[in-house]
């Protein structure tokens, strides 16, 4: 019976989604994951060397059985820093994380396929000099050119990577497609093959099973969200169908749900507390035309923005114009002002067209076409309502999920042809970006607001 590796990336995905965890939360998550029997615990990339190194070293000393993995970044210095933070672990592992699709290669690093392949090999070599266990993670593999993807994974294995992971970030693969891809990879790549499946269309578990059935050596799981394959759900699959599949895992099948429930109880914040915190944040901001630049800077910071002096100056100027028409400006108005006048950047993505289908007896679908540098990209997705479907279609195009920090809609004018305004706040790497869109179609306004915020993220990266 084949033993399937379970590598849990709860800590890595939390950081990627802009979720801030305390030192206690991070170490507790690592402790529970080690207890339930995962084969590896994946940490977030290092951002603050001093703070993250302390946390990582603590986790490395705490974990007794699982491997401790960490992304190495994109430079020789970041490889050195990453390894130093987990070198004391019983089983340290360095992860080379690179985009595999054309859209992500150009969006994230402005590199073409040959240059990305060369960079990936360079990073694998550097990581291998530091650590025996090296893994290459191919992000957005489901949208990658198949020839390039196979070449990338084979090269990584040839230069020392012991494992490779293919990611369906866009959430577009069906079980038969995953199986076909894994078969091809196993034919050319000598490394262990793992899959990171998305649950965007409720296929994470089915795709994982399909991959395992044709020879995949492991799966990636998360215990804290439903975006990816859940560790508890995978344990249930192994318990009921493991014998039929001819596979087993090191998971503590009997106690996994109890331990995960304990973990989530300890790190989850009560929804009423969250709502109260949001209400307090919105009630405490009150600005007038007499407010100073320092007042504006403090207010925008309280809402989560990190604006430049120039942007805060623009906000102050617009605030005084608005305050001439009303006595004071609160948080919601300030959000709209920031979205309108701050962080203004050249447009990278443009909305070419969108088709939305929704109703009370059908699942909402969105077909969106965006252009970038003259090239058109299409995204198609279902969702919980037309706006959710539209946002998921945009994420499919850009190949990345951003945390939706806030979403507001309101009417600007009255009547049957009223103009609607939408405000979207996205969080990327802990930084807040807001965008505003206006249209007689509120879905269109929402799409334009999302793209406006997205363009600010792209420009900032």
Coordinates of C-alpha atoms in Angstrom, one line a residue:
X1 CA 0.0 0.0 0.0
X2 CA 1.4 3.4 -1.1
X3 CA 1.9 6.1 1.6
X4 CA 0.6 9.5 0.4
X5 CA 2.4 12.5 1.8
X6 CA 0.3 15.3 3.3
X7 CA 1.9 18.7 3.3
X8 CA -0.2 21.4 5.0
X9 CA 0.1 25.0 4.0
X10 CA -2.3 26.7 6.4
X11 CA 0.3 29.1 7.6
X12 CA 1.4 30.0 4.1
X13 CA -2.1 30.5 2.8
X14 CA -3.1 32.6 5.7
X15 CA -0.2 35.0 5.0
X16 CA -1.1 35.1 1.3
X17 CA -4.7 36.0 2.1
X18 CA -3.6 38.9 4.3
X19 CA -4.6 37.1 7.5
X20 CA -2.6 38.3 10.5
X21 CA -1.9 35.6 13.0
X22 CA -0.3 36.1 16.4
X23 CA 2.9 34.4 17.6
X24 CA 0.7 32.1 19.7
X25 CA -1.6 31.3 16.8
X26 CA 1.3 30.3 14.5
X27 CA 3.0 28.1 17.0
X28 CA -0.3 26.5 18.1
X29 CA -1.2 25.8 14.4
X30 CA 2.2 24.1 13.9
X31 CA 1.8 22.1 17.1
X32 CA -1.6 20.8 16.2
X33 CA -0.5 20.0 12.6
X34 CA 2.4 18.0 13.9
X35 CA 0.0 16.2 16.3
X36 CA -2.5 15.1 13.6
X37 CA 0.3 13.6 11.6
X38 CA 0.9 15.7 8.5
X39 CA 4.2 15.0 6.8
X40 CA 5.1 18.6 6.3
X41 CA 4.2 22.1 7.7
X42 CA 4.6 25.0 5.2
X43 CA 5.5 28.4 6.6
X44 CA 4.9 31.8 5.0
X45 CA 7.6 33.6 3.1
X46 CA 9.8 35.9 5.2
X47 CA 8.8 39.5 5.1
X48 CA 10.1 40.9 8.4
X49 CA 13.5 39.2 8.9
X50 CA 13.8 39.8 12.6
X51 CA 10.2 38.9 13.6
X52 CA 9.7 36.0 11.2
X53 CA 13.0 34.5 12.0
X54 CA 12.1 34.3 15.7
X55 CA 8.7 32.7 14.9
X56 CA 10.2 30.2 12.4
X57 CA 13.0 29.1 14.7
X58 CA 10.5 28.6 17.5
X59 CA 8.3 26.4 15.2
X60 CA 11.4 24.5 13.9
X61 CA 12.2 23.6 17.5
X62 CA 8.6 22.8 18.4
X63 CA 7.9 20.4 15.5
X64 CA 9.1 16.9 16.2
X65 CA 7.9 14.7 13.3
X66 CA 6.9 16.8 10.3
X67 CA 9.2 18.5 7.9
X68 CA 9.3 22.3 8.1
X69 CA 9.1 24.0 4.7
X70 CA 9.6 27.6 3.7
X71 CA 9.7 29.5 0.4
X72 CA 13.1 30.8 -0.5
X73 CA 12.2 34.0 -2.3
X74 CA 13.9 35.1 -5.5
X75 CA 17.4 36.0 -4.6
X76 CA 20.6 34.3 -3.2
X77 CA 20.2 36.5 -0.1
X78 CA 16.6 35.4 0.5
X79 CA 17.6 31.7 0.1
X80 CA 20.2 32.2 2.8
X81 CA 17.7 34.0 5.1
X82 CA 15.0 31.4 4.6
X83 CA 17.3 28.5 5.4
X84 CA 18.8 30.2 8.5
X85 CA 15.3 30.5 10.0
X86 CA 14.5 26.8 9.8
X87 CA 17.9 25.2 9.9
X88 CA 17.4 23.8 13.4
X89 CA 14.3 21.8 12.3
X90 CA 14.6 18.0 12.3
X91 CA 13.6 18.0 8.6
X92 CA 14.1 21.4 7.0
X93 CA 12.9 21.9 3.4
X94 CA 13.4 24.8 1.1
X95 CA 10.7 25.6 -1.4
X96 CA 11.3 27.3 -4.8
X97 CA 8.0 29.0 -5.7
X98 CA 7.7 30.2 -9.3
X99 CA 4.8 31.0 -11.6
X100 CA 4.3 28.6 -14.4
X101 CA 1.7 30.4 -16.5
X102 CA 2.5 33.1 -19.0
X103 CA 0.1 35.6 -17.3
X104 CA 1.7 35.1 -13.9
X105 CA 5.3 35.1 -15.1
X106 CA 4.8 38.5 -16.8
X107 CA 2.5 39.9 -14.0
X108 CA 4.7 38.9 -11.1
X109 CA 8.2 39.0 -12.4
X110 CA 8.0 40.5 -16.0
X111 CA 9.9 37.4 -17.3
X112 CA 9.3 35.2 -20.3
X113 CA 9.4 31.4 -20.1
X114 CA 13.1 30.9 -21.0
X115 CA 14.2 33.4 -18.4
X116 CA 11.9 31.9 -15.7
X117 CA 13.2 28.4 -16.4
X118 CA 16.7 29.7 -16.0
X119 CA 15.8 31.5 -12.7
X120 CA 14.1 28.4 -11.3
X121 CA 17.1 26.2 -12.0
X122 CA 19.3 28.9 -10.4
X123 CA 17.2 28.9 -7.2
X124 CA 17.0 25.1 -7.0
X125 CA 20.8 25.0 -7.2
X126 CA 21.2 27.6 -4.5
X127 CA 18.6 25.9 -2.3
X128 CA 20.3 22.5 -2.8
X129 CA 23.6 23.9 -1.6
X130 CA 21.9 24.7 1.7
X131 CA 19.5 21.9 2.2
X132 CA 19.0 18.3 1.1
X133 CA 15.2 18.7 0.9
X134 CA 14.2 21.0 -1.9
X135 CA 10.8 21.4 -3.5
X136 CA 9.7 23.3 -6.6
X137 CA 6.1 24.7 -6.5
X138 CA 4.7 25.6 -9.9
X139 CA 2.0 28.2 -9.3
X140 CA -0.9 28.4 -11.7
X141 CA 0.2 25.2 -13.4
X142 CA -3.3 24.5 -14.7
X143 CA -3.0 27.5 -17.1
X144 CA 0.6 26.9 -18.0
X145 CA 1.8 25.9 -21.4
X146 CA 2.2 22.1 -21.1
X147 CA 5.5 21.9 -22.8
X148 CA 7.0 24.6 -20.6
X149 CA 5.5 23.1 -17.4
X150 CA 7.0 19.7 -18.1
X151 CA 10.4 21.2 -19.0
X152 CA 10.3 23.3 -15.7
X153 CA 9.5 20.3 -13.5
X154 CA 12.0 18.0 -15.2
X155 CA 14.7 20.6 -14.9
X156 CA 14.0 21.1 -11.2
X157 CA 14.2 17.4 -10.5
X158 CA 17.4 17.1 -12.6
X159 CA 19.1 19.8 -10.5
X160 CA 18.2 18.3 -7.1
X161 CA 14.5 19.0 -6.2
X162 CA 13.2 15.9 -4.4
X163 CA 9.6 17.0 -4.9
X164 CA 7.5 19.2 -7.3
X165 CA 4.0 20.6 -6.7
X166 CA 1.5 21.6 -9.4
X167 CA -1.1 24.2 -8.3
X168 CA -4.5 24.8 -9.7
X169 CA -4.7 28.4 -8.4
X170 CA -7.4 29.4 -10.9
X171 CA -9.6 26.5 -9.8
X172 CA -10.5 25.4 -13.4
X173 CA -9.4 21.7 -13.5
X174 CA -11.6 18.7 -13.6
X175 CA -10.6 15.3 -12.2
X176 CA -9.8 13.8 -15.7
X177 CA -7.6 16.8 -16.5
X178 CA -5.7 16.5 -13.3
X179 CA -5.2 12.8 -13.9
X180 CA -3.9 13.4 -17.4
X181 CA -1.5 16.1 -16.2
X182 CA -0.1 13.9 -13.4
X183 CA 0.5 11.0 -15.8
X184 CA 2.5 13.2 -18.1
X185 CA 4.6 14.6 -15.2
X186 CA 5.3 11.2 -13.8
X187 CA 6.6 10.1 -17.2
X188 CA 9.3 12.8 -17.4
X189 CA 10.0 13.8 -13.8
X190 CA 11.8 11.6 -11.3
X191 CA 10.8 13.7 -8.2
X192 CA 7.9 13.1 -5.9
X193 CA 4.8 14.8 -7.4
X194 CA 2.3 16.6 -5.2
X195 CA -0.9 18.4 -6.1
X196 CA -2.4 21.6 -4.6
X197 CA -6.1 21.5 -5.6
X198 CA -8.5 24.4 -5.5
X199 CA -12.1 24.2 -4.2
X200 CA -13.3 27.1 -6.4
X201 CA -15.8 24.8 -8.2
X202 CA -16.0 22.3 -5.3
X203 CA -13.5 19.9 -7.0
X204 CA -10.6 19.9 -4.5
X205 CA -11.3 16.5 -3.1
X206 CA -12.2 14.8 -6.4
X207 CA -9.1 16.3 -8.1
X208 CA -6.9 15.1 -5.3
X209 CA -8.3 11.5 -5.6
X210 CA -7.9 11.6 -9.4
X211 CA -4.2 12.6 -9.0
X212 CA -3.6 9.9 -6.4
X213 CA -5.2 7.2 -8.5
X214 CA -2.7 7.8 -11.3
X215 CA 0.4 8.0 -9.2
X216 CA 0.7 11.3 -7.4
X217 CA 2.8 11.0 -4.3
X218 CA 1.2 13.6 -2.1
X219 CA -1.4 16.4 -1.6
X220 CA -1.4 19.9 -0.1
X221 CA -4.0 20.7 2.5
X222 CA -5.2 23.5 4.7
X223 CA -7.2 23.3 7.9
X224 CA -8.4 26.9 8.2
X225 CA -10.4 27.6 5.0
X226 CA -12.5 26.1 2.3
X227 CA -10.5 27.5 -0.6
X228 CA -8.3 24.4 -0.8
X229 CA -8.4 20.7 0.1
X230 CA -9.3 20.4 3.8
X231 CA -7.1 18.1 5.9
X232 CA -10.1 16.7 7.7
X233 CA -11.9 16.0 4.4
X234 CA -8.9 14.2 3.0
X235 CA -8.6 12.1 6.2
X236 CA -12.3 11.1 5.7
X237 CA -11.5 10.1 2.1
X238 CA -8.6 7.9 3.2
X239 CA -10.6 6.3 6.0
X240 CA -13.5 5.3 3.6
X241 CA -11.7 4.7 0.3
X242 CA -8.0 4.3 1.2
X243 CA -8.0 0.5 0.8
X244 CA -9.8 0.8 -2.6
X245 CA -7.3 3.3 -3.8
X246 CA -4.4 1.3 -2.4
X247 CA -3.1 4.2 -0.3
X248 CA -2.6 5.3 3.3
X249 CA -1.3 8.4 5.1
X250 CA 0.3 9.2 8.4
X251 CA -2.7 11.2 9.5
X252 CA -4.3 10.4 12.8
X253 CA -7.6 9.5 11.2
X254 CA -9.5 8.9 14.5
X255 CA -8.6 12.2 16.1
X256 CA -8.0 14.6 13.2
X257 CA -11.4 16.3 13.3
X258 CA -11.2 16.7 17.1
X259 CA -7.8 18.3 16.9
X260 CA -8.7 20.6 14.0
X261 CA -11.8 21.8 15.8
X262 CA -9.7 22.6 18.9
X263 CA -7.3 24.5 16.6
X264 CA -10.0 26.6 15.0
X265 CA -11.7 27.3 18.3
X266 CA -8.4 28.8 19.6
X267 CA -7.6 31.0 16.6
X268 CA -11.1 32.1 15.3
X269 CA -12.4 35.4 16.4
X270 CA -16.1 35.6 17.3
X271 CA -18.1 37.2 14.4
X272 CA -19.8 39.6 16.8
X273 CA -16.4 40.8 17.9
X274 CA -15.4 41.4 14.3
X275 CA -18.6 43.3 13.6
X276 CA -18.1 45.4 16.7
X277 CA -14.6 46.2 15.7
X278 CA -15.7 47.2 12.2
X279 CA -18.4 49.4 13.6
X280 CA -16.0 51.1 16.0
X281 CA -13.6 51.8 13.2
X282 CA -16.3 53.4 11.2
X283 CA -17.7 55.5 14.1
X284 CA -14.4 56.8 15.3
X285 CA -13.4 58.7 12.1
X286 CA -15.0 62.1 11.9
X287 CA -13.2 64.8 9.8
X288 CA -14.2 68.4 8.9
X289 CA -12.9 71.2 6.7
X290 CA -10.8 72.3 9.7
X291 CA -9.0 68.9 9.8
X292 CA -5.2 68.9 9.2
X293 CA -2.9 66.7 7.2
X294 CA -1.9 65.0 10.5
X295 CA -5.7 64.3 11.2
X296 CA -6.1 62.8 7.7
X297 CA -3.0 60.7 8.0
X298 CA -4.2 59.3 11.3
X299 CA -7.7 58.6 9.9
X300 CA -6.5 56.8 6.8
X301 CA -4.1 54.7 8.9
X302 CA -7.0 53.7 11.2
X303 CA -8.8 52.4 8.2
X304 CA -5.8 50.3 7.2
X305 CA -4.2 52.4 4.5
X306 CA -0.5 53.2 4.2
X307 CA -0.6 56.3 2.1
X308 CA 2.3 58.5 1.0
X309 CA 2.5 62.1 2.1
X310 CA 1.4 63.2 -1.4
X311 CA -1.6 60.9 -1.4
X312 CA -2.7 62.1 2.1
X313 CA -2.4 65.6 0.8
X314 CA -4.7 64.8 -2.1
X315 CA -7.1 63.2 0.3
X316 CA -7.1 66.4 2.5
X317 CA -7.7 68.6 -0.6
X318 CA -10.7 66.5 -1.6
X319 CA -11.9 66.3 2.0
X320 CA -12.1 70.1 2.3
X321 CA -14.0 70.3 -1.0
X322 CA -16.6 67.7 0.2
X323 CA -16.7 69.2 3.7
X324 CA -17.9 72.5 2.2
X325 CA -21.1 70.7 1.3
X326 CA -21.6 68.8 4.5
X327 CA -20.5 69.4 8.1
X328 CA -18.3 66.3 8.5
X329 CA -16.9 63.3 6.7
X330 CA -17.0 59.8 8.2
X331 CA -15.2 56.6 7.4
X332 CA -17.3 55.5 4.5
X333 CA -17.0 58.9 2.8
X334 CA -13.2 58.8 3.5
X335 CA -13.0 55.4 1.9
X336 CA -14.6 56.8 -1.2
X337 CA -12.2 59.8 -1.3
X338 CA -9.2 57.5 -0.9
X339 CA -10.4 55.3 -3.8
X340 CA -11.0 58.4 -5.9
X341 CA -7.9 60.5 -5.5
X342 CA -5.2 58.4 -3.7
X343 CA -2.8 55.8 -5.1
X344 CA -3.6 56.8 -8.7
X345 CA -1.6 54.8 -11.2
X346 CA -1.6 54.0 -14.9
X347 CA -4.1 51.3 -15.9
X348 CA -2.6 47.9 -16.6
X349 CA -5.8 46.0 -17.0
X350 CA -8.8 47.4 -18.9
X351 CA -12.4 46.1 -19.0
X352 CA -13.2 45.1 -22.6
X353 CA -16.5 43.3 -22.0
X354 CA -18.5 41.4 -19.5
X355 CA -21.6 39.1 -19.7
X356 CA -23.3 38.2 -16.5
X357 CA -26.1 35.6 -16.1
X358 CA -28.0 35.3 -12.9
X359 CA -31.5 34.5 -11.5
X360 CA -33.3 32.8 -8.7
X361 CA -33.3 29.4 -10.4
X362 CA -29.8 29.4 -11.9
X363 CA -26.3 29.7 -10.6
X364 CA -24.8 33.1 -11.4
X365 CA -22.1 33.0 -14.1
X366 CA -19.7 35.7 -15.4
X367 CA -17.7 35.9 -18.6
X368 CA -15.3 38.8 -18.4
X369 CA -12.7 39.9 -21.0
X370 CA -9.8 42.2 -19.9
X371 CA -7.0 43.5 -21.9
X372 CA -3.4 44.1 -20.9
X373 CA -0.8 45.6 -23.3
X374 CA -3.1 45.0 -26.2
X375 CA -3.6 41.3 -25.4
X376 CA -7.1 40.1 -24.4
X377 CA -7.7 37.6 -21.6
X378 CA -11.0 35.8 -20.8
X379 CA -12.2 34.6 -17.5
X380 CA -15.4 32.5 -16.9
X381 CA -16.6 31.6 -13.4
X382 CA -19.7 30.7 -11.4
X383 CA -20.3 32.4 -8.0
X384 CA -22.7 33.1 -5.2
X385 CA -24.4 35.9 -7.0
X386 CA -23.4 38.0 -10.1
X387 CA -20.8 40.2 -8.3
X388 CA -19.1 37.2 -6.7
X389 CA -19.0 35.4 -10.0
X390 CA -17.5 38.5 -11.7
X391 CA -14.8 38.9 -9.1
X392 CA -13.9 35.2 -9.3
X393 CA -13.6 35.5 -13.1
X394 CA -11.2 38.4 -12.7
X395 CA -9.1 36.4 -10.3
X396 CA -9.1 33.6 -12.8
X397 CA -7.6 36.0 -15.4
X398 CA -4.9 37.4 -13.2
X399 CA -4.2 34.0 -11.6
X400 CA -4.2 35.2 -8.0
X401 CA -6.7 35.4 -5.1
X402 CA -6.8 38.7 -3.2
X403 CA -8.5 39.2 0.1
X404 CA -11.7 41.3 -0.3
X405 CA -11.4 43.5 2.7
X406 CA -14.6 45.5 2.0
X407 CA -17.2 46.0 -0.6
X408 CA -19.8 48.8 -0.7
X409 CA -22.4 49.9 -3.2
X410 CA -24.6 53.0 -3.1
X411 CA -26.7 55.1 -5.4
X412 CA -25.3 58.3 -6.7
X413 CA -28.4 59.6 -8.5
X414 CA -32.1 58.8 -8.2
X415 CA -34.6 57.3 -10.6
X416 CA -34.9 54.2 -12.9
X417 CA -31.6 55.0 -14.5
X418 CA -29.8 55.9 -11.3
X419 CA -26.0 55.8 -11.4
X420 CA -24.5 53.4 -8.9
X421 CA -21.1 53.7 -7.2
X422 CA -19.1 50.7 -6.0
X423 CA -16.1 50.7 -3.6
X424 CA -13.8 47.7 -3.5
X425 CA -10.9 47.3 -1.0
X426 CA -8.4 44.5 -1.7
X427 CA -5.6 43.5 0.6
X428 CA -2.3 42.2 -0.8
X429 CA 0.7 41.3 1.4
X430 CA -1.0 43.2 4.3
X431 CA -1.3 46.4 2.2
X432 CA -4.8 47.8 1.5
X433 CA -5.8 49.1 -2.0
X434 CA -9.1 50.6 -2.8
X435 CA -10.9 51.2 -6.1
X436 CA -14.0 53.0 -7.1
X437 CA -16.3 52.4 -10.1
X438 CA -19.4 54.2 -11.4
X439 CA -22.0 53.0 -13.8
X440 CA -25.7 52.8 -14.4
X441 CA -25.1 49.0 -14.0
X442 CA -24.1 48.2 -10.4
X443 CA -22.4 45.0 -11.5
X444 CA -20.4 47.0 -14.0
X445 CA -19.6 49.5 -11.4
X446 CA -18.3 46.7 -9.1
X447 CA -16.2 45.2 -11.9
X448 CA -14.6 48.6 -12.6
X449 CA -14.0 49.2 -8.9
X450 CA -12.2 45.8 -8.6
X451 CA -10.1 46.5 -11.7
X452 CA -9.2 50.0 -10.3
X453 CA -7.9 48.4 -7.1
X454 CA -6.2 45.6 -9.0
X455 CA -4.3 48.1 -11.2
X456 CA -3.0 49.8 -8.0
X457 CA -1.7 46.4 -6.8
X458 CA 0.0 45.6 -10.1
X459 CA 1.6 49.0 -10.1
X460 CA 2.8 48.6 -6.5
X461 CA 4.4 45.3 -7.4

